PDB file of C-alpha atoms in Angstrom:
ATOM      1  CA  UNK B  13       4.973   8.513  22.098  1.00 55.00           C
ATOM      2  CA  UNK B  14       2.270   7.138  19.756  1.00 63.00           C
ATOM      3  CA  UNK B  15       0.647   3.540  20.732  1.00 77.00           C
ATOM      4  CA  UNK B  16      -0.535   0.857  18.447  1.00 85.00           C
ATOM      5  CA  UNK B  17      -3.156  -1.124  18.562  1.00 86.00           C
ATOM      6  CA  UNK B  18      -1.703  -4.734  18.729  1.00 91.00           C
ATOM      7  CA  UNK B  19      -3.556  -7.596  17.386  1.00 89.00           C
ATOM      8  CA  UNK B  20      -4.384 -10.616  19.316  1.00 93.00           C
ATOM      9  CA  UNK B  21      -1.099 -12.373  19.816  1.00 94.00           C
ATOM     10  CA  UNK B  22       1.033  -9.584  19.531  1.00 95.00           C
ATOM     11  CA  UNK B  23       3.896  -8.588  21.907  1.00 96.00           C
ATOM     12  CA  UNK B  24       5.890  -5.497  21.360  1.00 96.00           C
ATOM     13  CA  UNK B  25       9.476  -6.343  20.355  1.00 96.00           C
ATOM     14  CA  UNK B  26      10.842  -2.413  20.436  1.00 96.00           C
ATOM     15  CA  UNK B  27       9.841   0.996  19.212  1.00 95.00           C
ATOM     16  CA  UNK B  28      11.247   4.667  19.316  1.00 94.00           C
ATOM     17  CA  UNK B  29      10.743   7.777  17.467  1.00 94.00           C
ATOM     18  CA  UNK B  30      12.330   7.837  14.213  1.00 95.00           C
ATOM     19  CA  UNK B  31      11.851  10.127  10.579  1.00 93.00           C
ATOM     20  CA  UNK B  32      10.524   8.280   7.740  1.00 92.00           C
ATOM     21  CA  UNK B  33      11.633   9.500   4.208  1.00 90.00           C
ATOM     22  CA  UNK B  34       8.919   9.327   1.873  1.00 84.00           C
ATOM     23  CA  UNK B  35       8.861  11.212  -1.605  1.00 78.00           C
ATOM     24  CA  UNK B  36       7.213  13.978  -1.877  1.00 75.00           C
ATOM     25  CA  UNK B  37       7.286  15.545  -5.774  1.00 76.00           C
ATOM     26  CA  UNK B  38      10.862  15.482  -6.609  1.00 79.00           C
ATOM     27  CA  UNK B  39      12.689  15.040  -3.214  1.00 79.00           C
ATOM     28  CA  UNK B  40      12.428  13.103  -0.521  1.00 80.00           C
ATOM     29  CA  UNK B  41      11.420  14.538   3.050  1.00 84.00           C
ATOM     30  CA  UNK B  42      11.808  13.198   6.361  1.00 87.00           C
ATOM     31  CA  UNK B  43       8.747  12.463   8.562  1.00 88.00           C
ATOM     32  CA  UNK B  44       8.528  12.700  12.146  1.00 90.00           C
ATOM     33  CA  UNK B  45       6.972   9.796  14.063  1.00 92.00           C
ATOM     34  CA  UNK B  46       7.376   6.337  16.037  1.00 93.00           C
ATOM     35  CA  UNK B  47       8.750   3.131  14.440  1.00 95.00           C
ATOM     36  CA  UNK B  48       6.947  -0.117  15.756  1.00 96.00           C
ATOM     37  CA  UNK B  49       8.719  -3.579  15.386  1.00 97.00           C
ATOM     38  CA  UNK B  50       5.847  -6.794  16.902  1.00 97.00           C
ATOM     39  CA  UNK B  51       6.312 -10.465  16.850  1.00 97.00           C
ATOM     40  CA  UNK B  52       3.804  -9.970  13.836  1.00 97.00           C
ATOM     41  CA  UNK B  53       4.771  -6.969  11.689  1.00 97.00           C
ATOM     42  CA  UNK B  54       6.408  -3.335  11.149  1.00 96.00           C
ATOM     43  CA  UNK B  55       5.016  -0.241  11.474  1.00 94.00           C
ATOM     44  CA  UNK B  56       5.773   3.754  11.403  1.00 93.00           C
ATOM     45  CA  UNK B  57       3.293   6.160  12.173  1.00 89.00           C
ATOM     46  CA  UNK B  58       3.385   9.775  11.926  1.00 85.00           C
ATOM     47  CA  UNK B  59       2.738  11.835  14.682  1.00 80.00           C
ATOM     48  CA  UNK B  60       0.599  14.783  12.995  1.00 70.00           C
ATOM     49  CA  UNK B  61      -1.813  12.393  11.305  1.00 61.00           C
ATOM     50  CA  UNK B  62      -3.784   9.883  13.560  1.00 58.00           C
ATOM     51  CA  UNK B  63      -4.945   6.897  11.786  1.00 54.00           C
ATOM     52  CA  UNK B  64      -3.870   4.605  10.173  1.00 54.00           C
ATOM     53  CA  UNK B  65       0.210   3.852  10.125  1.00 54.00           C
ATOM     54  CA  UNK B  66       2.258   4.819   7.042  1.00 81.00           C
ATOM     55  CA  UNK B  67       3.922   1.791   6.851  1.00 89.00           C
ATOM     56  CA  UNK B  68       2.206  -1.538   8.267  1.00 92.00           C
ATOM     57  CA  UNK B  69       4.092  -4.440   6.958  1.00 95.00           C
ATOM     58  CA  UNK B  70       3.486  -8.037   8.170  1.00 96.00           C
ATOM     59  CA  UNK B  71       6.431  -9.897   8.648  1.00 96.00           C
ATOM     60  CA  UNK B  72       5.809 -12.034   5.522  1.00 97.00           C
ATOM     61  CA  UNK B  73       5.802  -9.059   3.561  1.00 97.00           C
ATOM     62  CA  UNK B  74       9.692  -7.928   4.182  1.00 97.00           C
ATOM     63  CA  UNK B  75      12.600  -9.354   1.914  1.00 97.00           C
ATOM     64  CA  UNK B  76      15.216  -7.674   4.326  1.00 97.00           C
ATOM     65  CA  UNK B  77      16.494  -4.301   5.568  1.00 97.00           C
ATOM     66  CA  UNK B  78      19.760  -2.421   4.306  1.00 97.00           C
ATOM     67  CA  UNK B  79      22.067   0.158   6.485  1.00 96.00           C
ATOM     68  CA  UNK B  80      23.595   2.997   4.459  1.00 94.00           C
ATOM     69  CA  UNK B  81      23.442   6.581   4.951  1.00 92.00           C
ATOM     70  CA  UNK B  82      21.325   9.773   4.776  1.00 85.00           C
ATOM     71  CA  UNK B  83      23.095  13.096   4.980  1.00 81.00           C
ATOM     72  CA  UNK B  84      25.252  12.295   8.300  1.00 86.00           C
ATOM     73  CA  UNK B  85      22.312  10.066   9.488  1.00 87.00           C
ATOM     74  CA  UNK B  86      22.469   6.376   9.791  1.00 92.00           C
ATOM     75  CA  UNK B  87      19.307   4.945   8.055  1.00 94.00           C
ATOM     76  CA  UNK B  88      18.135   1.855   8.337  1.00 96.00           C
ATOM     77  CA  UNK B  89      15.886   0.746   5.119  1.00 96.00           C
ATOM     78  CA  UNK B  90      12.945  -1.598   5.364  1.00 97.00           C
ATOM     79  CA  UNK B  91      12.265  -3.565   1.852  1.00 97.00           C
ATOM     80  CA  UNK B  92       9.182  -5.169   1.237  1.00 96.00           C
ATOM     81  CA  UNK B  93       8.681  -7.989  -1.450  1.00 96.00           C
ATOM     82  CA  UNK B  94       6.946  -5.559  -3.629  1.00 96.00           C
ATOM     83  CA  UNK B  95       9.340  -3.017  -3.429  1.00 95.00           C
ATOM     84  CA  UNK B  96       8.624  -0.640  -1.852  1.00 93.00           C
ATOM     85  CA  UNK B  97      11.590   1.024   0.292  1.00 94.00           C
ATOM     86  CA  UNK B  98      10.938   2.718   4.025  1.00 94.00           C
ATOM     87  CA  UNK B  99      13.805   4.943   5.074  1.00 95.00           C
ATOM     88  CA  UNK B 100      14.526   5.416   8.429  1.00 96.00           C
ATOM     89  CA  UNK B 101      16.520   7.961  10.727  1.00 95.00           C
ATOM     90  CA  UNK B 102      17.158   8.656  13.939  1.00 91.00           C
ATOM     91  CA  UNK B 103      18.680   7.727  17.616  1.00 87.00           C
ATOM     92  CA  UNK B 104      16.830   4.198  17.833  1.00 90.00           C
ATOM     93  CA  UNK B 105      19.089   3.531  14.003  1.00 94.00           C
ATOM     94  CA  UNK B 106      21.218   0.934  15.662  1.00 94.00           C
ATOM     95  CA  UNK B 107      18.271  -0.861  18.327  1.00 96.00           C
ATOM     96  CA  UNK B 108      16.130  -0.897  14.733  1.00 96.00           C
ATOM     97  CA  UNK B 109      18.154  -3.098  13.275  1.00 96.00           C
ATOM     98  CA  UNK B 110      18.621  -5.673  16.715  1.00 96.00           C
ATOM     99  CA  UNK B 111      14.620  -5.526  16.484  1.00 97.00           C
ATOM    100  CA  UNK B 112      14.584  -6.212  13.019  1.00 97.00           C
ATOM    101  CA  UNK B 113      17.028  -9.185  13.479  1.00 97.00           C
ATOM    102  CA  UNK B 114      14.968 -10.402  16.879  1.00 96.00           C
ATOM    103  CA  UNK B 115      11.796 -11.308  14.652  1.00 96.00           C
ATOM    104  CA  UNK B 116      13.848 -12.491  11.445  1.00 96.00           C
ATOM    105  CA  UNK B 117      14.148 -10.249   9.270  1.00 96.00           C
ATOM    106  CA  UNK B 118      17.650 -10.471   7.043  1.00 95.00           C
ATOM    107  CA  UNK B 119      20.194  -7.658   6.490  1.00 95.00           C
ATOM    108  CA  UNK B 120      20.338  -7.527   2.430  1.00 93.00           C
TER     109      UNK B 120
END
């Protein structure tokens, strides 16, 4: 599994491997990678493209999460205060949301 570089301060709250949906022309497609949940912020990164992390949201930043479905897949969707969405999918669904809760963040 990917790592992340935590910040000073930082302790890992949970993370597993998880498909972010993310538009792509018309449709949305799933991503492959690792979802990251810190005492500071949340974070998905893909796993073919080192860098950066496709989402990196501080804490601050997130008005809530939602629960609903995609396909037969729970998904668990991060909302920042801008509004943006992050879809996510996969076995850690359930332990996403506990996380989520752990560090404050509402259920919308």
């Amino acid at each position: 599994m990917a790592k992340l570089n935590l910040n000073p301060g930082e302790t890992m709250i949970g993370s597993g491997q998880m498909s972010l949906y993310q538009k792509q022309g018309l449709t949305k497609k799933p991503f492959q990678g690792n979802v990251f949940v810190t005492n500071q912020r949340a974070c998905f990164k893909i796993i073919m493209m080192p860098g950066e992390p496709d989402m990196n949201l501080p804490l601050e930043e997130i008005k809530g999460f939602s629960v609903g479905k995609i396909a037969l897949f729970t998904a668990v969707t991060i909302h920042s205060k801008s509004g943006e969405t992050y879809p996510l999918t996969g076995f850690p669904a359930k332990k996403l949301q506990d996380w989520l809760r752990q560090v404050g963040v509402q259920e919308l």
